[in-house]
mmCIF file of C-alpha atoms in Angstrom:
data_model
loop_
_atom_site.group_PDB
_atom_site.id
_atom_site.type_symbol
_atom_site.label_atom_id
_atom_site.label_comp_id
_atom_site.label_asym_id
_atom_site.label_seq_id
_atom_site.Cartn_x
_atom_site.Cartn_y
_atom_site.Cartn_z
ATOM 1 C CA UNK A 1 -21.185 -1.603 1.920
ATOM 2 C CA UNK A 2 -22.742 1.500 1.234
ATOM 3 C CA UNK A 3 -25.089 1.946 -1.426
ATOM 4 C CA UNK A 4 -24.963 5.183 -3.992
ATOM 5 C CA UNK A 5 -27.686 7.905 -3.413
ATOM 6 C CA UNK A 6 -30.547 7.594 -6.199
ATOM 7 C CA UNK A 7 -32.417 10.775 -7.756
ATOM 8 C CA UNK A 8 -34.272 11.285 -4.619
ATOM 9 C CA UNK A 9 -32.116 10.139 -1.831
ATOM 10 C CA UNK A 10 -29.443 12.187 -0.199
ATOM 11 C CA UNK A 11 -27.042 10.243 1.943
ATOM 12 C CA UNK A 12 -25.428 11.697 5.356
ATOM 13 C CA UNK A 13 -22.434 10.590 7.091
ATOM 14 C CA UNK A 14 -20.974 11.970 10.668
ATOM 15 C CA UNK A 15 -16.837 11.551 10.587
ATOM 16 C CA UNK A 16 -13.623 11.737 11.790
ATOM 17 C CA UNK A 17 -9.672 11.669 10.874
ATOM 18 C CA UNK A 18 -9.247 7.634 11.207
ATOM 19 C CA UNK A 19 -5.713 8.379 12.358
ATOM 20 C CA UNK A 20 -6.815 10.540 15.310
ATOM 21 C CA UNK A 21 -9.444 9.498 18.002
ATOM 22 C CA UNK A 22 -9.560 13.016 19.489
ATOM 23 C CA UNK A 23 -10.338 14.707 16.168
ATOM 24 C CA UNK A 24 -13.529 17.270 15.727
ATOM 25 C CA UNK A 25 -16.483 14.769 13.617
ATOM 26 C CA UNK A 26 -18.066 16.629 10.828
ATOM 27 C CA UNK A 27 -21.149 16.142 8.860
ATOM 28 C CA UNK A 28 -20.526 15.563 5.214
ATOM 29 C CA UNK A 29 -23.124 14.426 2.156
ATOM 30 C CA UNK A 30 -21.787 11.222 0.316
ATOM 31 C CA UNK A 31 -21.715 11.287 -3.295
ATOM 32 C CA UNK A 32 -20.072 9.131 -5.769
ATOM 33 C CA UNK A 33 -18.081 8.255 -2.596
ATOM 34 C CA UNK A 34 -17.216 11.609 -1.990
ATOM 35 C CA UNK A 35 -17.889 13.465 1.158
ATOM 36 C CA UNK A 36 -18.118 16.912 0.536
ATOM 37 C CA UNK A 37 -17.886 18.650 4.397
ATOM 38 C CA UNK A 38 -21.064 20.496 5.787
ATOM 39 C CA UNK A 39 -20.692 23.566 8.128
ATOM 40 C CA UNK A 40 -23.782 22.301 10.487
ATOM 41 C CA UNK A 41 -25.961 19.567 11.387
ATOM 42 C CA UNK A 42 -27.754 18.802 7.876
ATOM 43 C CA UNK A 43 -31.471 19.197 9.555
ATOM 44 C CA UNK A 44 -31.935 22.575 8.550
ATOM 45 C CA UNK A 45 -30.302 22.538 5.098
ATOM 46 C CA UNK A 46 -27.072 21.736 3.716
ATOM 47 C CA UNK A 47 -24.205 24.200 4.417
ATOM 48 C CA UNK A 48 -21.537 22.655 1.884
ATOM 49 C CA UNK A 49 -17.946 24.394 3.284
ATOM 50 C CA UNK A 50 -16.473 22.879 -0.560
ATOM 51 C CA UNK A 51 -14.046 20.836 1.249
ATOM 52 C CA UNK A 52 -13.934 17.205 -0.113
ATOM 53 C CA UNK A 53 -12.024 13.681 1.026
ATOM 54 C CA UNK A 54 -12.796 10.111 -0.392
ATOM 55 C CA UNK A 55 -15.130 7.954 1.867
ATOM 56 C CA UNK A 56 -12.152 5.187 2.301
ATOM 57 C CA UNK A 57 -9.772 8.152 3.996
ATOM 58 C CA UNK A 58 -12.531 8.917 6.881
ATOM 59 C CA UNK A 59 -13.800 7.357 9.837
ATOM 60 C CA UNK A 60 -17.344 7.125 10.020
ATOM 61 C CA UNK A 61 -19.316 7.528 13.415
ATOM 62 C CA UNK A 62 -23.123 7.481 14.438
ATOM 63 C CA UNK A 63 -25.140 9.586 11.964
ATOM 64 C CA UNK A 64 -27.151 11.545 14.614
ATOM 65 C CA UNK A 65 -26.697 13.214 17.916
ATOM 66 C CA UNK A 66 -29.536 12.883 19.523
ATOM 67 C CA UNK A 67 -30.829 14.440 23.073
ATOM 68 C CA UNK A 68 -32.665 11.452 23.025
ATOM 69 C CA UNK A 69 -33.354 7.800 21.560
ATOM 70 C CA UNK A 70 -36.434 5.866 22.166
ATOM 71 C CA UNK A 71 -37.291 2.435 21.124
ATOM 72 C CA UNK A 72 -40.353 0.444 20.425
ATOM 73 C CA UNK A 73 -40.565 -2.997 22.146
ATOM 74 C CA UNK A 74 -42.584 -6.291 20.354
ATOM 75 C CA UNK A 75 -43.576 -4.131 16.981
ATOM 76 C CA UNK A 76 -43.194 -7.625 14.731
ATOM 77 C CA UNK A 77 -45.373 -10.158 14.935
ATOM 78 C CA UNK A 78 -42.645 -12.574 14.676
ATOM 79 C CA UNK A 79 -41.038 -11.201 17.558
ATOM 80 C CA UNK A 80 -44.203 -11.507 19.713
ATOM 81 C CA UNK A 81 -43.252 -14.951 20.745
ATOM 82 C CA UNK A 82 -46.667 -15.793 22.480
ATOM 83 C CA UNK A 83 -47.148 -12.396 23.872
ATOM 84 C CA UNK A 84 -49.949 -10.932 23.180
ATOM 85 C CA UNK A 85 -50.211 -8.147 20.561
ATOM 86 C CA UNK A 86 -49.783 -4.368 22.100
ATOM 87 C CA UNK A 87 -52.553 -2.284 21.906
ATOM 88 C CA UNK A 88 -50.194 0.779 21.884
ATOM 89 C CA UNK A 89 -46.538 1.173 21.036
ATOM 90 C CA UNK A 90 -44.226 0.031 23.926
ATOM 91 C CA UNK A 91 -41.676 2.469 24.306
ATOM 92 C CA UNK A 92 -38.614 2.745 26.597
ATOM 93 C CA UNK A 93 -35.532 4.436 26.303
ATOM 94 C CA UNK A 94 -31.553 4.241 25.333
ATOM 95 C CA UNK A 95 -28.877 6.352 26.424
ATOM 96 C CA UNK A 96 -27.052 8.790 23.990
ATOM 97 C CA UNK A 97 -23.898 7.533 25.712
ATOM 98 C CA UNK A 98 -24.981 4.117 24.332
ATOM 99 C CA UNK A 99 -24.332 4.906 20.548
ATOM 100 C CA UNK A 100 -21.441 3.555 18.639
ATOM 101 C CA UNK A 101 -20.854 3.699 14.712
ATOM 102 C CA UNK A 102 -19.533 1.526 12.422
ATOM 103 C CA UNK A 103 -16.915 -1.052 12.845
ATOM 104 C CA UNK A 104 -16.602 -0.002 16.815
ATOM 105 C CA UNK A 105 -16.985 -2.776 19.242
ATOM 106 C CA UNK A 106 -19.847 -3.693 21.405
ATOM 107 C CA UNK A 107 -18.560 -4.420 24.382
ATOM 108 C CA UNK A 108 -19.612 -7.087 26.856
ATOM 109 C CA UNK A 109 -19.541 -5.737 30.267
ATOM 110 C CA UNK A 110 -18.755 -7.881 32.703
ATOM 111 C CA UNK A 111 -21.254 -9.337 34.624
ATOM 112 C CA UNK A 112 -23.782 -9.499 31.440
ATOM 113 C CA UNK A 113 -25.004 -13.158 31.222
ATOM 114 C CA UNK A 114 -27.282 -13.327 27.995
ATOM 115 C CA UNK A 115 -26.262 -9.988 25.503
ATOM 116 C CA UNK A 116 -28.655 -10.335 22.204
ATOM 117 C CA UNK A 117 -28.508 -9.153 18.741
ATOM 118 C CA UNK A 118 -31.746 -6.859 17.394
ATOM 119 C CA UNK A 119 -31.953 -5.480 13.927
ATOM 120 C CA UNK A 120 -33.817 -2.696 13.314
ATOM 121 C CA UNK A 121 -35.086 -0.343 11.447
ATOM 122 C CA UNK A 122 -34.057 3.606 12.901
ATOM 123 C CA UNK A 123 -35.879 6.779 12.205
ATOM 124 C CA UNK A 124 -33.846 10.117 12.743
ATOM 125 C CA UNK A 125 -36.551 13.330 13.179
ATOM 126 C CA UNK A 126 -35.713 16.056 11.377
ATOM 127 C CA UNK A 127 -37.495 19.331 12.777
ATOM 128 C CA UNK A 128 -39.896 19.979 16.529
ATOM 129 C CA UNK A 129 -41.882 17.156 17.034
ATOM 130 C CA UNK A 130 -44.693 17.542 19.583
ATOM 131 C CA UNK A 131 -48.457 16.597 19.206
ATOM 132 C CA UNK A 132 -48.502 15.350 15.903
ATOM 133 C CA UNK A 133 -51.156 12.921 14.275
ATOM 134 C CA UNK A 134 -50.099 10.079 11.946
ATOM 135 C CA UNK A 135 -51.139 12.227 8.750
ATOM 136 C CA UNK A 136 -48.882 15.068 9.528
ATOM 137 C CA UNK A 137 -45.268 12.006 11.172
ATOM 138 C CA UNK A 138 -44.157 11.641 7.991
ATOM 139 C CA UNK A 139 -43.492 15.299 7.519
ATOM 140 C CA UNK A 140 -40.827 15.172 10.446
ATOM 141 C CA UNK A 141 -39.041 12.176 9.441
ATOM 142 C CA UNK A 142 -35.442 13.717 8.317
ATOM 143 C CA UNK A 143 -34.182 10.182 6.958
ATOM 144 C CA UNK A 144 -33.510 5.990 7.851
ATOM 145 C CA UNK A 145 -30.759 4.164 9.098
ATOM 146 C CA UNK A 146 -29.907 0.591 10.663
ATOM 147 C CA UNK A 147 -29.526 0.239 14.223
ATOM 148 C CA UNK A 148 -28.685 -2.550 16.901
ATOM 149 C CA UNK A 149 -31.007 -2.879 20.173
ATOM 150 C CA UNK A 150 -28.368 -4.537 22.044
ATOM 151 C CA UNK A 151 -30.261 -6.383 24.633
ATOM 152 C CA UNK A 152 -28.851 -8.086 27.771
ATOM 153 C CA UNK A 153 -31.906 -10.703 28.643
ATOM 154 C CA UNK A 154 -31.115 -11.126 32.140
ATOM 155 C CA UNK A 155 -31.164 -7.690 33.356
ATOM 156 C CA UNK A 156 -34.208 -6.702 31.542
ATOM 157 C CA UNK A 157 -35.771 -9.947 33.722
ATOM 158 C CA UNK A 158 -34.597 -8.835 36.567
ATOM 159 C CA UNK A 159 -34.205 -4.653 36.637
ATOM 160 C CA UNK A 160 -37.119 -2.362 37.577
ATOM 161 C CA UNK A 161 -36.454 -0.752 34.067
ATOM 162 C CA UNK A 162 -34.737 -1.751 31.070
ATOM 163 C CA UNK A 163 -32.186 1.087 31.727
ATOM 164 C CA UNK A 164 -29.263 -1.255 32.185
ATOM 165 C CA UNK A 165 -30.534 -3.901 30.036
ATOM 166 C CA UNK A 166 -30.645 -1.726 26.617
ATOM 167 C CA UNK A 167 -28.867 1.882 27.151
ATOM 168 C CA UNK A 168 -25.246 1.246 28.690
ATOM 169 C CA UNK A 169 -22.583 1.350 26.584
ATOM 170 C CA UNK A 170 -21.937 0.581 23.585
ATOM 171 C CA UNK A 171 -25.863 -1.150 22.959
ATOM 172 C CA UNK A 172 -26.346 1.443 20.429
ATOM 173 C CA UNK A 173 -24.855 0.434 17.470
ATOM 174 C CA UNK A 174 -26.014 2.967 14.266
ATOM 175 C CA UNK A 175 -24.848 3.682 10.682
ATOM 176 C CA UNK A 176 -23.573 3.247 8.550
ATOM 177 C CA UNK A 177 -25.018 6.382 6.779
ATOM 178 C CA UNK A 178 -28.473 8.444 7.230
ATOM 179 C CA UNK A 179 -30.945 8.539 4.284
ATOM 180 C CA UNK A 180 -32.685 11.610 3.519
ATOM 181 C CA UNK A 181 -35.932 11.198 1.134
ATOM 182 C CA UNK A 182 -36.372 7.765 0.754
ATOM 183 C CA UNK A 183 -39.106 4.947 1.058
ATOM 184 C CA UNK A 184 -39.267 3.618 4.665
ATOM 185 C CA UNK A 185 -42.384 1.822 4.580
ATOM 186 C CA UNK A 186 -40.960 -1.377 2.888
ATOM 187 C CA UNK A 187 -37.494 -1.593 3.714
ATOM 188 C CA UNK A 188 -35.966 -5.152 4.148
ATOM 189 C CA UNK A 189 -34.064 -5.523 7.566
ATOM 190 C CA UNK A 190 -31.755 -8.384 7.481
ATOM 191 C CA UNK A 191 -29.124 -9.234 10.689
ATOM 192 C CA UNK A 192 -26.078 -11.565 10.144
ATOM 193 C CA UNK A 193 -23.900 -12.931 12.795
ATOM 194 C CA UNK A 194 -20.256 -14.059 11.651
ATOM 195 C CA UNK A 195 -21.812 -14.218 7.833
ATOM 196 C CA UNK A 196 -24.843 -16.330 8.625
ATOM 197 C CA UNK A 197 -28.112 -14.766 8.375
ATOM 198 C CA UNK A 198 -30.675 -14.590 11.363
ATOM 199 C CA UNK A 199 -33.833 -11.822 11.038
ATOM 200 C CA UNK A 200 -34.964 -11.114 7.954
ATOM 201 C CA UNK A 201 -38.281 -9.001 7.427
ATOM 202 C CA UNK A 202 -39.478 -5.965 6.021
ATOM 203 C CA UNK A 203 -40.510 -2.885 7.594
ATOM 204 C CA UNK A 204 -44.069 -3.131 6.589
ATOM 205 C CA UNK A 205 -44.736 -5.986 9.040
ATOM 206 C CA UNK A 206 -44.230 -3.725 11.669
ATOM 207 C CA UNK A 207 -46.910 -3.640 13.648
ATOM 208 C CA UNK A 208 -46.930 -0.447 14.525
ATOM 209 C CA UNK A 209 -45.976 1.635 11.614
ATOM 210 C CA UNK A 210 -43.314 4.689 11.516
ATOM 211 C CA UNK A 211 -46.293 7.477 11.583
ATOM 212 C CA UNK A 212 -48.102 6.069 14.404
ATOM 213 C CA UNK A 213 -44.896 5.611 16.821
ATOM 214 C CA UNK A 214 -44.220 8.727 16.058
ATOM 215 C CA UNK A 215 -47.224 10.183 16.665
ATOM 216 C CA UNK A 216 -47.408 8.246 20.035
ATOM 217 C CA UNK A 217 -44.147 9.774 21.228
ATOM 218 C CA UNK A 218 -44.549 13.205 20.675
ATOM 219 C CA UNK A 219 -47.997 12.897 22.885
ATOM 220 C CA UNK A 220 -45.410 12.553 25.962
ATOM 221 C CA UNK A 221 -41.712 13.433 24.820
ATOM 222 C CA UNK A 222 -40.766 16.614 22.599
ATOM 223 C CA UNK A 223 -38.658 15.154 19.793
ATOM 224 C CA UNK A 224 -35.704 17.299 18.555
ATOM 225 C CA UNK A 225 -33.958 17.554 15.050
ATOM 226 C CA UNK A 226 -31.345 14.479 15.456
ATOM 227 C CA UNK A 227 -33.258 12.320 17.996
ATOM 228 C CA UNK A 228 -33.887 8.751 16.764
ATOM 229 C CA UNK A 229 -36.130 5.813 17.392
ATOM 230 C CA UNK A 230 -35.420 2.140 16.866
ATOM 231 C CA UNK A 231 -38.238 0.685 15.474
ATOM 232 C CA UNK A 232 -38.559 -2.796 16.708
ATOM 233 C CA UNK A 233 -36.620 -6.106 15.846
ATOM 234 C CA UNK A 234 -38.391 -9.019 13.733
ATOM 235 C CA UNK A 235 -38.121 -12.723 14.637
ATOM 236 C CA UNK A 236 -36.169 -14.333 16.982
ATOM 237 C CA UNK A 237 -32.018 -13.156 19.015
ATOM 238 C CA UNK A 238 -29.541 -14.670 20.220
ATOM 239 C CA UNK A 239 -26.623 -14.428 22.498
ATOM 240 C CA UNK A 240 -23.621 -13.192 21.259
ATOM 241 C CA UNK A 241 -20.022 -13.863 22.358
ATOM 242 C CA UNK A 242 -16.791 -12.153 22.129
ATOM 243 C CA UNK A 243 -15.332 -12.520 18.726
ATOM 244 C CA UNK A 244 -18.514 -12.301 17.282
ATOM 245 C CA UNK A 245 -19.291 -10.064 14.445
ATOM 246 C CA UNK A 246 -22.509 -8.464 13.691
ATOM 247 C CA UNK A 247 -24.077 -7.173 10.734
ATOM 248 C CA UNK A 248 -27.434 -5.274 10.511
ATOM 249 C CA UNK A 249 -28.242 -4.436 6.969
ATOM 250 C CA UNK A 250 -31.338 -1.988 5.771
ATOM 251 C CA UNK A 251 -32.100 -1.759 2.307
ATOM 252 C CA UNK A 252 -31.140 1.040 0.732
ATOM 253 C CA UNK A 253 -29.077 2.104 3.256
ATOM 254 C CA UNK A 254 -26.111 -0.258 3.286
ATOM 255 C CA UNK A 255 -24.336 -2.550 6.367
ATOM 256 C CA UNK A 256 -24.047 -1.810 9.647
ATOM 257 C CA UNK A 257 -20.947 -4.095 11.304
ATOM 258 C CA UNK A 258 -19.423 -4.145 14.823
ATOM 259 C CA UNK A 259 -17.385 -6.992 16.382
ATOM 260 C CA UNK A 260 -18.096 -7.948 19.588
ATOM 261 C CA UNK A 261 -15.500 -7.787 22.475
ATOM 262 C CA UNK A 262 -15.262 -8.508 26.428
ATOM 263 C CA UNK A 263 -14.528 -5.477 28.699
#
């Protein structure tokens, strides 16, 4: 479900003919559920082409490209789980290759032993991001959407880096649609597994908020229009098994939803 843009919002989808894998995506603005095409990437301003198609006749995909996605590890309180609190966001890093859109499946490689659900909250940056404070973050914020930190437990234990353990494929699930000019400061983040509901919290628990991991990053990585950070999970995952399906929903930004399959 996808809710319809307010007054200030602009919604964003990425897409593709449902009927053929190997089709060029687009970028497209969802109205009225319409999706009118755009000629570019929508960071610099919208480039309408005029060409329109319902949202039900088109596949939708990840709403970003990004050279890059970091992620922000134990940034809820409830997800501390006796840890200490961080005196600095804890940032690693996902692989582009890792991102999947709506309805695709996370797949279960394997030799995973303990693959977890995490919710989140994703920001997609909008314009050159390097050596900003927190005043000027929010400025280079391009919109919201909900991600999944797919997590398998046992590798992160035992790997020198959490490479393997968040970034292979498929542990990037994003969508369902990117939110342009919204509220993100008090957005409520709710996962569901097979219809029952798990994590439910609101962005301003975050420990760290959006400004300040963003500031934090661009210290040490130039962030590009289209690159993305997950935000943190709340509360407590689980382990999730093939036939599994998972839901992350965002407020005001509608469901994300991926089943989950073996390789």
């Amino acid at each position: 479900m996808i809710p319809e843009s307010t007054g200030v919002t602009k919604r964003y989808i990425r897409y593709a003919d449902p009927t053929d894998v190997s089709s060029t995506p687009h970028w497209g603005v969802l109205e009225d559920g319409t999706v009118e095409e755009l000629a570019l990437e929508p960071f610099d301003g919208e480039q309408r082409t005029g060409t329109q198609t319902r949202l039900e006749e088109v596949r939708l995909l990840a709403p970003t490209t990004p050279s890059k996605i970091l992620a922000v590890g134990r940034n809820f309180r409830s997800h501390l789980h006796g840890h200490e609190a961080p005196s600095e966001p804890g940032l690693f890093a996902k692989m582009p290759s890792s991102l999947i859109g709506p309805g695709d499946p996370i797949v279960i490689p394997p030799d995973a032993q303990d693959l977890h659900f995490e919710g989140e909250l994703v920001i997609v940056i909008g314009k050159l991001t390097r050596n900003v404070t927190t005043e000027e973050a929010s400025e280079h914020v391009f919109g919201v959407t909900a991600g999944n930190d797919v997590s398998e437990r046992a590798w992160q234990d035992q790997d020198l880096q959490w490479l393997r353990a968040k970034g292979s494929d498929s542990f990037g699930p994003m969508g369902p649609v990117l939110v342009s000019g919204g509220d993100y400061d008090d957005l409520l983040i709710e996962t569901r597994v097979n219809g029952e509901t798990l994590q439910s919290e609101r962005s301003r628990d975050l420990i760290f908020p959006v400004e300040e991991v963003i500031s934090f990053a661009s210290r040490y990585f130039t962030l590009f229009p289209g690159d993305a950070i997950y935000t943190g999970t709340p509360g407590s995952t689980s382990a999730l098994n093939p036939g599994d399906r998972v839901e992350v929903e965002v407020e005001g930004v509608g469901t994300l939803e991926n089943p989950v399959v073996v390789a």
